[in-house]
Amino acid sequence: MTPKTTVTRALLPTLALLLLMPTAAYAQDVFEPVPTDDPTLLAAWQAWDDKGIDDYTTTVRLTCFCPPEPRVRTVVRNGEVRKVLQGGRRLGLGRGYSMDDLYLMIREAHATADRVEVTYTPRGVPKSITIDPEELALDEESYYAVSLVRS
């Protein structure tokens, strides 16, 4: 037996166990309110959290002074991102927009951008998000249009 064969045989049980282990959706960050959050963000999150919705699909369209991209559709089941699509392509799960991802993005924008404008639905869903990192700079704003459908 060659050394390569010996190593391969020694690793086979470990590889088999790894292949049989269930995989998690991905290590998703969860929005947890903190006292320094924008009051409107907190109120929107509370409205969303009170609904207890764990199965939904978001569709997010980003508009900016950049090449146009198709909308990103994120399917969430039992509170976990299960599928992310852009156009007809499947993307990595971390590239989607769960509600937690959207709230975290808005929190980050409030902490770092010169101007943030968000319009929320009565359920607390951010319907439109405008982020202007630097008001004196031209053409670097990002606009997000969000829609959500319960599943």
Tab-separated table of N, CA and C in Angstrom:
chain	number	residue	atom	x	y	z
A	1	MET	N	0.830	-1.169	0.000
A	1	MET	CA	0.000	0.000	0.000
A	1	MET	C	0.888	1.251	0.000
A	2	THR	N	0.536	2.246	-0.816
A	2	THR	CA	1.331	3.464	-0.890
A	2	THR	C	0.929	4.400	0.250
A	3	PRO	N	1.777	5.367	0.601
A	3	PRO	CA	1.416	6.326	1.661
A	3	PRO	C	0.135	7.103	1.327
A	4	LYS	N	-0.056	7.402	0.054
A	4	LYS	CA	-1.253	8.137	-0.363
A	4	LYS	C	-2.508	7.307	-0.085
A	5	THR	N	-2.456	6.022	-0.372
A	5	THR	CA	-3.591	5.133	-0.132
A	5	THR	C	-3.876	5.028	1.363
A	6	THR	N	-2.849	4.942	2.167
A	6	THR	CA	-3.011	4.842	3.615
A	6	THR	C	-3.695	6.089	4.175
A	7	VAL	N	-3.263	7.253	3.740
A	7	VAL	CA	-3.862	8.511	4.201
A	7	VAL	C	-5.312	8.598	3.742
A	8	THR	N	-5.578	8.229	2.513
A	8	THR	CA	-6.932	8.282	1.981
A	8	THR	C	-7.859	7.380	2.785
A	9	ARG	N	-7.429	6.184	3.070
A	9	ARG	CA	-8.254	5.250	3.847
A	9	ARG	C	-8.478	5.763	5.263
A	10	ALA	N	-7.495	6.406	5.834
A	10	ALA	CA	-7.637	6.941	7.192
A	10	ALA	C	-8.642	8.092	7.231
A	11	LEU	N	-8.736	8.872	6.158
A	11	LEU	CA	-9.631	10.028	6.122
A	11	LEU	C	-11.052	9.689	5.703
A	12	LEU	N	-11.275	8.548	5.092
A	12	LEU	CA	-12.603	8.195	4.585
A	12	LEU	C	-13.692	8.234	5.650
A	13	PRO	N	-13.518	7.660	6.849
A	13	PRO	CA	-14.590	7.740	7.856
A	13	PRO	C	-14.945	9.181	8.227
A	14	THR	N	-13.947	10.043	8.343
A	14	THR	CA	-14.195	11.448	8.676
A	14	THR	C	-14.958	12.142	7.558
A	15	LEU	N	-14.570	11.926	6.315
A	15	LEU	CA	-15.262	12.524	5.178
A	15	LEU	C	-16.703	12.038	5.104
A	16	ALA	N	-16.915	10.758	5.363
A	16	ALA	CA	-18.275	10.217	5.330
A	16	ALA	C	-19.150	10.895	6.376
A	17	LEU	N	-18.630	11.118	7.577
A	17	LEU	CA	-19.392	11.800	8.625
A	17	LEU	C	-19.730	13.233	8.217
A	18	LEU	N	-18.783	13.920	7.638
A	18	LEU	CA	-19.027	15.298	7.196
A	18	LEU	C	-20.108	15.364	6.139
A	19	LEU	N	-20.114	14.420	5.236
A	19	LEU	CA	-21.121	14.404	4.176
A	19	LEU	C	-22.509	14.100	4.707
A	20	LEU	N	-22.594	13.361	5.794
A	20	LEU	CA	-23.888	12.975	6.348
A	20	LEU	C	-24.459	14.012	7.300
A	21	MET	N	-23.642	14.956	7.758
A	21	MET	CA	-24.113	15.962	8.702
A	21	MET	C	-25.056	16.933	8.006
A	22	PRO	N	-26.170	17.300	8.662
A	22	PRO	CA	-27.052	18.290	8.057
A	22	PRO	C	-26.365	19.648	8.024
A	23	THR	N	-26.676	20.422	6.985
A	23	THR	CA	-26.065	21.743	6.864
A	23	THR	C	-27.055	22.805	7.313
A	24	ALA	N	-26.563	23.804	7.969
A	24	ALA	CA	-27.395	24.935	8.374
A	24	ALA	C	-27.571	25.858	7.185
A	25	ALA	N	-28.602	26.702	7.231
A	25	ALA	CA	-28.841	27.637	6.147
A	25	ALA	C	-27.606	28.512	5.950
A	26	TYR	N	-27.208	29.232	6.945
A	26	TYR	CA	-25.955	29.965	7.042
A	26	TYR	C	-25.996	30.707	8.358
A	27	ALA	N	-24.869	31.160	8.813
A	27	ALA	CA	-24.813	31.844	10.101
A	27	ALA	C	-25.414	33.234	9.947
A	28	GLN	N	-26.697	33.319	10.129
A	28	GLN	CA	-27.433	34.550	9.902
A	28	GLN	C	-27.356	35.443	11.130
A	29	ASP	N	-27.081	36.722	10.916
A	29	ASP	CA	-27.103	37.683	12.004
A	29	ASP	C	-28.554	38.015	12.332
A	30	VAL	N	-28.831	38.168	13.610
A	30	VAL	CA	-30.182	38.475	14.074
A	30	VAL	C	-30.187	39.891	14.627
A	31	PHE	N	-31.188	40.657	14.248
A	31	PHE	CA	-31.333	42.018	14.756
A	31	PHE	C	-31.817	41.954	16.196
A	32	GLU	N	-31.067	42.550	17.079
A	32	GLU	CA	-31.449	42.697	18.479
A	32	GLU	C	-31.434	44.186	18.776
A	33	PRO	N	-32.555	44.758	19.213
A	33	PRO	CA	-32.587	46.198	19.461
A	33	PRO	C	-31.630	46.606	20.578
A	34	VAL	N	-31.040	47.782	20.405
A	34	VAL	CA	-30.178	48.372	21.424
A	34	VAL	C	-30.648	49.804	21.667
A	35	PRO	N	-30.361	50.356	22.845
A	35	PRO	CA	-30.859	51.698	23.184
A	35	PRO	C	-30.431	52.800	22.210
A	36	THR	N	-29.313	52.620	21.525
A	36	THR	CA	-28.830	53.677	20.622
A	36	THR	C	-29.479	53.618	19.242
A	37	ASP	N	-30.353	52.647	18.986
A	37	ASP	CA	-31.009	52.554	17.682
A	37	ASP	C	-31.925	53.745	17.447
A	38	ASP	N	-32.090	54.086	16.182
A	38	ASP	CA	-33.029	55.126	15.778
A	38	ASP	C	-34.430	54.741	16.284
A	39	PRO	N	-35.165	55.678	16.902
A	39	PRO	CA	-36.492	55.349	17.448
A	39	PRO	C	-37.473	54.813	16.400
A	40	THR	N	-37.398	55.338	15.180
A	40	THR	CA	-38.291	54.848	14.127
A	40	THR	C	-37.954	53.410	13.753
A	41	LEU	N	-36.667	53.090	13.707
A	41	LEU	CA	-36.230	51.718	13.448
A	41	LEU	C	-36.735	50.791	14.550
A	42	LEU	N	-36.606	51.212	15.798
A	42	LEU	CA	-37.084	50.396	16.917
A	42	LEU	C	-38.589	50.142	16.833
A	43	ALA	N	-39.342	51.188	16.514
A	43	ALA	CA	-40.797	51.046	16.410
A	43	ALA	C	-41.168	50.100	15.266
A	44	ALA	N	-40.459	50.220	14.147
A	44	ALA	CA	-40.731	49.339	13.007
A	44	ALA	C	-40.389	47.898	13.355
A	45	TRP	N	-39.239	47.686	13.987
A	45	TRP	CA	-38.852	46.327	14.370
A	45	TRP	C	-39.875	45.736	15.337
A	46	GLN	N	-40.333	46.541	16.300
A	46	GLN	CA	-41.317	46.051	17.270
A	46	GLN	C	-42.615	45.658	16.569
A	47	ALA	N	-43.047	46.472	15.608
A	47	ALA	CA	-44.263	46.143	14.848
A	47	ALA	C	-44.078	44.827	14.104
A	48	TRP	N	-42.911	44.638	13.497
A	48	TRP	CA	-42.621	43.392	12.776
A	48	TRP	C	-42.544	42.208	13.746
A	49	ASP	N	-41.815	42.376	14.827
A	49	ASP	CA	-41.624	41.303	15.788
A	49	ASP	C	-42.955	40.871	16.411
A	50	ASP	N	-43.842	41.830	16.656
A	50	ASP	CA	-45.151	41.523	17.246
A	50	ASP	C	-45.992	40.624	16.335
A	51	LYS	N	-45.758	40.668	15.053
A	51	LYS	CA	-46.533	39.857	14.099
A	51	LYS	C	-46.111	38.390	14.131
A	52	GLY	N	-44.884	38.094	14.532
A	52	GLY	CA	-44.422	36.713	14.616
A	52	GLY	C	-44.357	36.005	13.272
A	53	ILE	N	-44.011	36.724	12.235
A	53	ILE	CA	-43.957	36.148	10.886
A	53	ILE	C	-42.586	35.501	10.666
A	54	ASP	N	-42.579	34.207	10.417
A	54	ASP	CA	-41.327	33.474	10.189
A	54	ASP	C	-41.185	32.956	8.761
A	55	ASP	N	-42.272	32.969	7.991
A	55	ASP	CA	-42.255	32.474	6.611
A	55	ASP	C	-42.661	33.610	5.680
A	56	TYR	N	-41.709	34.061	4.864
A	56	TYR	CA	-41.976	35.183	3.966
A	56	TYR	C	-40.928	35.210	2.855
A	57	THR	N	-41.199	36.036	1.869
A	57	THR	CA	-40.250	36.261	0.775
A	57	THR	C	-40.106	37.759	0.592
A	58	THR	N	-38.865	38.242	0.593
A	58	THR	CA	-38.622	39.651	0.285
A	58	THR	C	-38.106	39.764	-1.147
A	59	THR	N	-38.442	40.859	-1.769
A	59	THR	CA	-37.886	41.207	-3.069
A	59	THR	C	-37.296	42.600	-2.913
A	60	VAL	N	-36.007	42.728	-3.196
A	60	VAL	CA	-35.306	43.996	-2.996
A	60	VAL	C	-34.684	44.428	-4.315
A	61	ARG	N	-34.983	45.672	-4.680
A	61	ARG	CA	-34.393	46.265	-5.889
A	61	ARG	C	-33.478	47.401	-5.443
A	62	LEU	N	-32.219	47.301	-5.824
A	62	LEU	CA	-31.237	48.339	-5.522
A	62	LEU	C	-31.082	49.232	-6.734
A	63	THR	N	-31.201	50.527	-6.497
A	63	THR	CA	-30.967	51.514	-7.547
A	63	THR	C	-29.849	52.426	-7.052
A	64	CYS	N	-28.869	52.636	-7.905
A	64	CYS	CA	-27.769	53.519	-7.548
A	64	CYS	C	-27.126	54.004	-8.847
A	65	PHE	N	-26.070	54.763	-8.717
A	65	PHE	CA	-25.328	55.205	-9.891
A	65	PHE	C	-24.280	54.141	-10.208
A	66	CYS	N	-24.769	52.961	-10.550
A	66	CYS	CA	-23.948	51.792	-10.828
A	66	CYS	C	-24.676	50.966	-11.900
A	67	PRO	N	-24.029	49.971	-12.465
A	67	PRO	CA	-24.719	49.156	-13.460
A	67	PRO	C	-25.979	48.520	-12.862
A	68	PRO	N	-27.068	48.504	-13.608
A	68	PRO	CA	-28.310	47.930	-13.071
A	68	PRO	C	-28.173	46.429	-12.811
A	69	GLU	N	-28.807	45.995	-11.746
A	69	GLU	CA	-28.807	44.581	-11.350
A	69	GLU	C	-30.258	44.128	-11.205
A	70	PRO	N	-30.553	42.867	-11.493
A	70	PRO	CA	-31.913	42.366	-11.253
A	70	PRO	C	-32.248	42.372	-9.758
A	71	ARG	N	-33.528	42.331	-9.472
A	71	ARG	CA	-33.984	42.271	-8.083
A	71	ARG	C	-33.459	41.018	-7.401
A	72	VAL	N	-33.317	41.099	-6.074
A	72	VAL	CA	-32.901	39.951	-5.269
A	72	VAL	C	-34.122	39.460	-4.494
A	73	ARG	N	-34.440	38.193	-4.695
A	73	ARG	CA	-35.582	37.565	-4.021
A	73	ARG	C	-35.043	36.611	-2.958
A	74	THR	N	-35.480	36.805	-1.709
A	74	THR	CA	-34.997	36.014	-0.584
A	74	THR	C	-36.163	35.266	0.050
A	75	VAL	N	-36.051	33.948	0.100
A	75	VAL	CA	-37.091	33.106	0.696
A	75	VAL	C	-36.652	32.737	2.109
A	76	VAL	N	-37.519	33.035	3.080
A	76	VAL	CA	-37.244	32.757	4.491
A	76	VAL	C	-38.301	31.789	4.999
A	77	ARG	N	-37.847	30.704	5.617
A	77	ARG	CA	-38.738	29.703	6.208
A	77	ARG	C	-38.294	29.451	7.645
A	78	ASN	N	-39.254	29.464	8.549
A	78	ASN	CA	-38.964	29.273	9.971
A	78	ASN	C	-37.880	30.236	10.446
A	79	GLY	N	-37.895	31.455	9.921
A	79	GLY	CA	-36.949	32.482	10.337
A	79	GLY	C	-35.557	32.354	9.755
A	80	GLU	N	-35.326	31.389	8.849
A	80	GLU	CA	-34.003	31.185	8.260
A	80	GLU	C	-34.052	31.366	6.747
A	81	VAL	N	-33.026	32.006	6.215
A	81	VAL	CA	-32.925	32.180	4.763
A	81	VAL	C	-32.708	30.805	4.141
A	82	ARG	N	-33.557	30.455	3.181
A	82	ARG	CA	-33.474	29.148	2.529
A	82	ARG	C	-33.059	29.226	1.067
A	83	LYS	N	-33.383	30.365	0.420
A	83	LYS	CA	-33.048	30.482	-0.997
A	83	LYS	C	-32.925	31.958	-1.354
A	84	VAL	N	-31.929	32.276	-2.204
A	84	VAL	CA	-31.736	33.640	-2.677
A	84	VAL	C	-31.579	33.570	-4.196
A	85	LEU	N	-32.395	34.349	-4.900
A	85	LEU	CA	-32.365	34.372	-6.362
A	85	LEU	C	-32.191	35.795	-6.852
A	86	GLN	N	-31.429	35.938	-7.920
A	86	GLN	CA	-31.295	37.234	-8.587
A	86	GLN	C	-31.453	36.973	-10.068
A	87	GLY	N	-32.539	37.499	-10.629
A	87	GLY	CA	-32.857	37.133	-11.996
A	87	GLY	C	-33.174	35.645	-11.991
A	88	GLY	N	-32.542	34.886	-12.824
A	88	GLY	CA	-32.736	33.440	-12.829
A	88	GLY	C	-31.642	32.684	-12.102
A	89	ARG	N	-30.695	33.402	-11.503
A	89	ARG	CA	-29.534	32.764	-10.848
A	89	ARG	C	-29.752	32.593	-9.364
A	90	ARG	N	-29.271	31.486	-8.864
A	90	ARG	CA	-29.280	31.252	-7.420
A	90	ARG	C	-28.005	31.850	-6.824
A	91	LEU	N	-28.147	32.577	-5.721
A	91	LEU	CA	-27.011	33.208	-5.052
A	91	LEU	C	-26.758	32.517	-3.720
A	92	GLY	N	-25.621	32.812	-3.122
A	92	GLY	CA	-25.321	32.319	-1.787
A	92	GLY	C	-26.318	32.882	-0.784
A	93	LEU	N	-26.626	32.128	0.245
A	93	LEU	CA	-27.644	32.526	1.214
A	93	LEU	C	-27.313	33.834	1.922
A	94	GLY	N	-26.052	34.118	2.096
A	94	GLY	CA	-25.642	35.357	2.751
A	94	GLY	C	-25.807	36.600	1.901
A	95	ARG	N	-26.225	36.437	0.646
A	95	ARG	CA	-26.394	37.589	-0.250
A	95	ARG	C	-27.836	38.060	-0.340
A	96	GLY	N	-28.695	37.473	0.494
A	96	GLY	CA	-30.103	37.842	0.472
A	96	GLY	C	-30.425	38.940	1.463
A	97	TYR	N	-31.712	39.244	1.554
A	97	TYR	CA	-32.200	40.302	2.437
A	97	TYR	C	-33.347	39.764	3.287
A	98	SER	N	-33.013	39.158	4.425
A	98	SER	CA	-34.061	38.812	5.387
A	98	SER	C	-34.460	40.109	6.094
A	99	MET	N	-35.519	40.055	6.886
A	99	MET	CA	-35.898	41.252	7.640
A	99	MET	C	-34.786	41.642	8.607
A	100	ASP	N	-34.154	40.657	9.240
A	100	ASP	CA	-33.033	40.973	10.125
A	100	ASP	C	-31.919	41.673	9.359
A	101	ASP	N	-31.603	41.180	8.156
A	101	ASP	CA	-30.566	41.806	7.337
A	101	ASP	C	-30.911	43.257	7.015
A	102	LEU	N	-32.168	43.504	6.694
A	102	LEU	CA	-32.591	44.870	6.369
A	102	LEU	C	-32.482	45.785	7.587
A	103	TYR	N	-32.954	45.318	8.748
A	103	TYR	CA	-32.850	46.135	9.962
A	103	TYR	C	-31.387	46.403	10.331
A	104	LEU	N	-30.534	45.397	10.184
A	104	LEU	CA	-29.106	45.587	10.472
A	104	LEU	C	-28.474	46.580	9.496
A	105	MET	N	-28.868	46.513	8.219
A	105	MET	CA	-28.355	47.451	7.227
A	105	MET	C	-28.780	48.881	7.574
A	106	ILE	N	-30.026	49.043	7.998
A	106	ILE	CA	-30.528	50.371	8.358
A	106	ILE	C	-29.800	50.895	9.606
A	107	ARG	N	-29.586	50.018	10.585
A	107	ARG	CA	-28.836	50.421	11.780
A	107	ARG	C	-27.446	50.911	11.393
A	108	GLU	N	-26.755	50.135	10.565
A	108	GLU	CA	-25.403	50.509	10.124
A	108	GLU	C	-25.422	51.844	9.381
A	109	ALA	N	-26.421	52.024	8.535
A	109	ALA	CA	-26.527	53.282	7.789
A	109	ALA	C	-26.727	54.462	8.732
A	110	HIS	N	-27.594	54.316	9.727
A	110	HIS	CA	-27.804	55.400	10.702
A	110	HIS	C	-26.509	55.738	11.443
A	111	ALA	N	-25.664	54.748	11.652
A	111	ALA	CA	-24.416	54.971	12.391
A	111	ALA	C	-23.324	55.594	11.530
A	112	THR	N	-23.381	55.392	10.217
A	112	THR	CA	-22.249	55.806	9.386
A	112	THR	C	-22.572	56.804	8.277
A	113	ALA	N	-23.805	56.853	7.818
A	113	ALA	CA	-24.140	57.695	6.665
A	113	ALA	C	-24.560	59.098	7.104
A	114	ASP	N	-24.376	60.053	6.200
A	114	ASP	CA	-24.809	61.427	6.471
A	114	ASP	C	-26.335	61.551	6.453
A	115	ARG	N	-26.975	60.762	5.576
A	115	ARG	CA	-28.445	60.870	5.454
A	115	ARG	C	-29.026	59.486	5.227
A	116	VAL	N	-30.076	59.177	6.012
A	116	VAL	CA	-30.803	57.919	5.877
A	116	VAL	C	-32.293	58.245	5.932
A	117	GLU	N	-33.029	57.780	4.937
A	117	GLU	CA	-34.484	57.953	4.925
A	117	GLU	C	-35.110	56.588	4.701
A	118	VAL	N	-36.041	56.231	5.584
A	118	VAL	CA	-36.710	54.939	5.467
A	118	VAL	C	-38.206	55.149	5.618
A	119	THR	N	-38.963	54.534	4.731
A	119	THR	CA	-40.416	54.508	4.839
A	119	THR	C	-40.816	53.088	5.196
A	120	TYR	N	-41.573	52.935	6.283
A	120	TYR	CA	-41.987	51.619	6.751
A	120	TYR	C	-43.480	51.407	6.506
A	121	THR	N	-43.869	50.162	6.289
A	121	THR	CA	-45.281	49.804	6.233
A	121	THR	C	-45.789	49.692	7.674
A	122	PRO	N	-47.106	49.638	7.877
A	122	PRO	CA	-47.634	49.460	9.236
A	122	PRO	C	-47.130	48.176	9.914
A	123	ARG	N	-46.754	47.163	9.125
A	123	ARG	CA	-46.205	45.918	9.694
A	123	ARG	C	-44.745	46.055	10.078
A	124	GLY	N	-44.121	47.198	9.779
A	124	GLY	CA	-42.714	47.402	10.124
A	124	GLY	C	-41.741	47.026	9.029
A	125	VAL	N	-42.251	46.717	7.844
A	125	VAL	CA	-41.384	46.367	6.711
A	125	VAL	C	-40.836	47.650	6.093
A	126	PRO	N	-39.517	47.764	5.926
A	126	PRO	CA	-38.984	48.953	5.259
A	126	PRO	C	-39.349	48.909	3.772
A	127	LYS	N	-40.232	49.805	3.370
A	127	LYS	CA	-40.732	49.833	1.986
A	127	LYS	C	-39.729	50.490	1.051
A	128	SER	N	-39.101	51.552	1.516
A	128	SER	CA	-38.058	52.222	0.734
A	128	SER	C	-36.967	52.701	1.682
A	129	ILE	N	-35.728	52.565	1.204
A	129	ILE	CA	-34.561	52.943	2.008
A	129	ILE	C	-33.653	53.784	1.130
A	130	THR	N	-33.301	54.964	1.602
A	130	THR	CA	-32.338	55.816	0.916
A	130	THR	C	-31.142	55.996	1.844
A	131	ILE	N	-29.971	55.686	1.317
A	131	ILE	CA	-28.746	55.844	2.106
A	131	ILE	C	-27.789	56.733	1.329
A	132	ASP	N	-27.417	57.853	1.942
A	132	ASP	CA	-26.462	58.780	1.342
A	132	ASP	C	-25.253	58.844	2.272
A	133	PRO	N	-24.196	58.100	1.943
A	133	PRO	CA	-23.041	58.035	2.838
A	133	PRO	C	-22.392	59.386	3.100
A	134	GLU	N	-22.365	60.247	2.064
A	134	GLU	CA	-21.712	61.546	2.196
A	134	GLU	C	-22.497	62.570	1.395
A	135	GLU	N	-23.192	63.461	2.108
A	135	GLU	CA	-24.088	64.403	1.431
A	135	GLU	C	-23.381	65.313	0.436
A	136	LEU	N	-22.127	65.652	0.676
A	136	LEU	CA	-21.424	66.560	-0.218
A	136	LEU	C	-20.884	65.867	-1.472
A	137	ALA	N	-20.843	64.556	-1.457
A	137	ALA	CA	-20.383	63.815	-2.639
A	137	ALA	C	-21.564	63.606	-3.586
A	138	LEU	N	-21.240	63.496	-4.861
A	138	LEU	CA	-22.282	63.288	-5.869
A	138	LEU	C	-22.361	61.816	-6.260
A	139	ASP	N	-23.579	61.372	-6.508
A	139	ASP	CA	-23.838	60.075	-7.148
A	139	ASP	C	-23.365	58.855	-6.366
A	140	GLU	N	-23.405	58.893	-5.034
A	140	GLU	CA	-23.024	57.699	-4.299
A	140	GLU	C	-24.179	57.180	-3.440
A	141	GLU	N	-25.366	57.746	-3.621
A	141	GLU	CA	-26.532	57.311	-2.874
A	141	GLU	C	-26.995	55.925	-3.339
A	142	SER	N	-27.627	55.217	-2.414
A	142	SER	CA	-28.225	53.919	-2.728
A	142	SER	C	-29.701	53.978	-2.358
A	143	TYR	N	-30.533	53.442	-3.224
A	143	TYR	CA	-31.974	53.409	-3.002
A	143	TYR	C	-32.434	51.957	-3.065
A	144	TYR	N	-33.134	51.523	-2.043
A	144	TYR	CA	-33.647	50.152	-1.989
A	144	TYR	C	-35.169	50.204	-1.973
A	145	ALA	N	-35.796	49.448	-2.837
A	145	ALA	CA	-37.248	49.270	-2.820
A	145	ALA	C	-37.507	47.845	-2.359
A	146	VAL	N	-38.325	47.690	-1.320
A	146	VAL	CA	-38.529	46.387	-0.701
A	146	VAL	C	-40.004	46.019	-0.761
A	147	SER	N	-40.281	44.776	-1.128
A	147	SER	CA	-41.629	44.249	-0.999
A	147	SER	C	-41.537	42.926	-0.267
A	148	LEU	N	-42.606	42.585	0.441
A	148	LEU	CA	-42.618	41.357	1.237
A	148	LEU	C	-43.953	40.661	1.039
A	149	VAL	N	-43.872	39.348	0.849
A	149	VAL	CA	-45.067	38.521	0.719
A	149	VAL	C	-44.974	37.423	1.768
A	150	ARG	N	-46.029	37.252	2.537
A	150	ARG	CA	-46.055	36.161	3.517
A	150	ARG	C	-46.284	34.846	2.803
A	151	SER	N	-45.660	33.821	3.329
A	151	SER	CA	-45.802	32.484	2.706
A	151	SER	C	-46.694	31.600	3.540
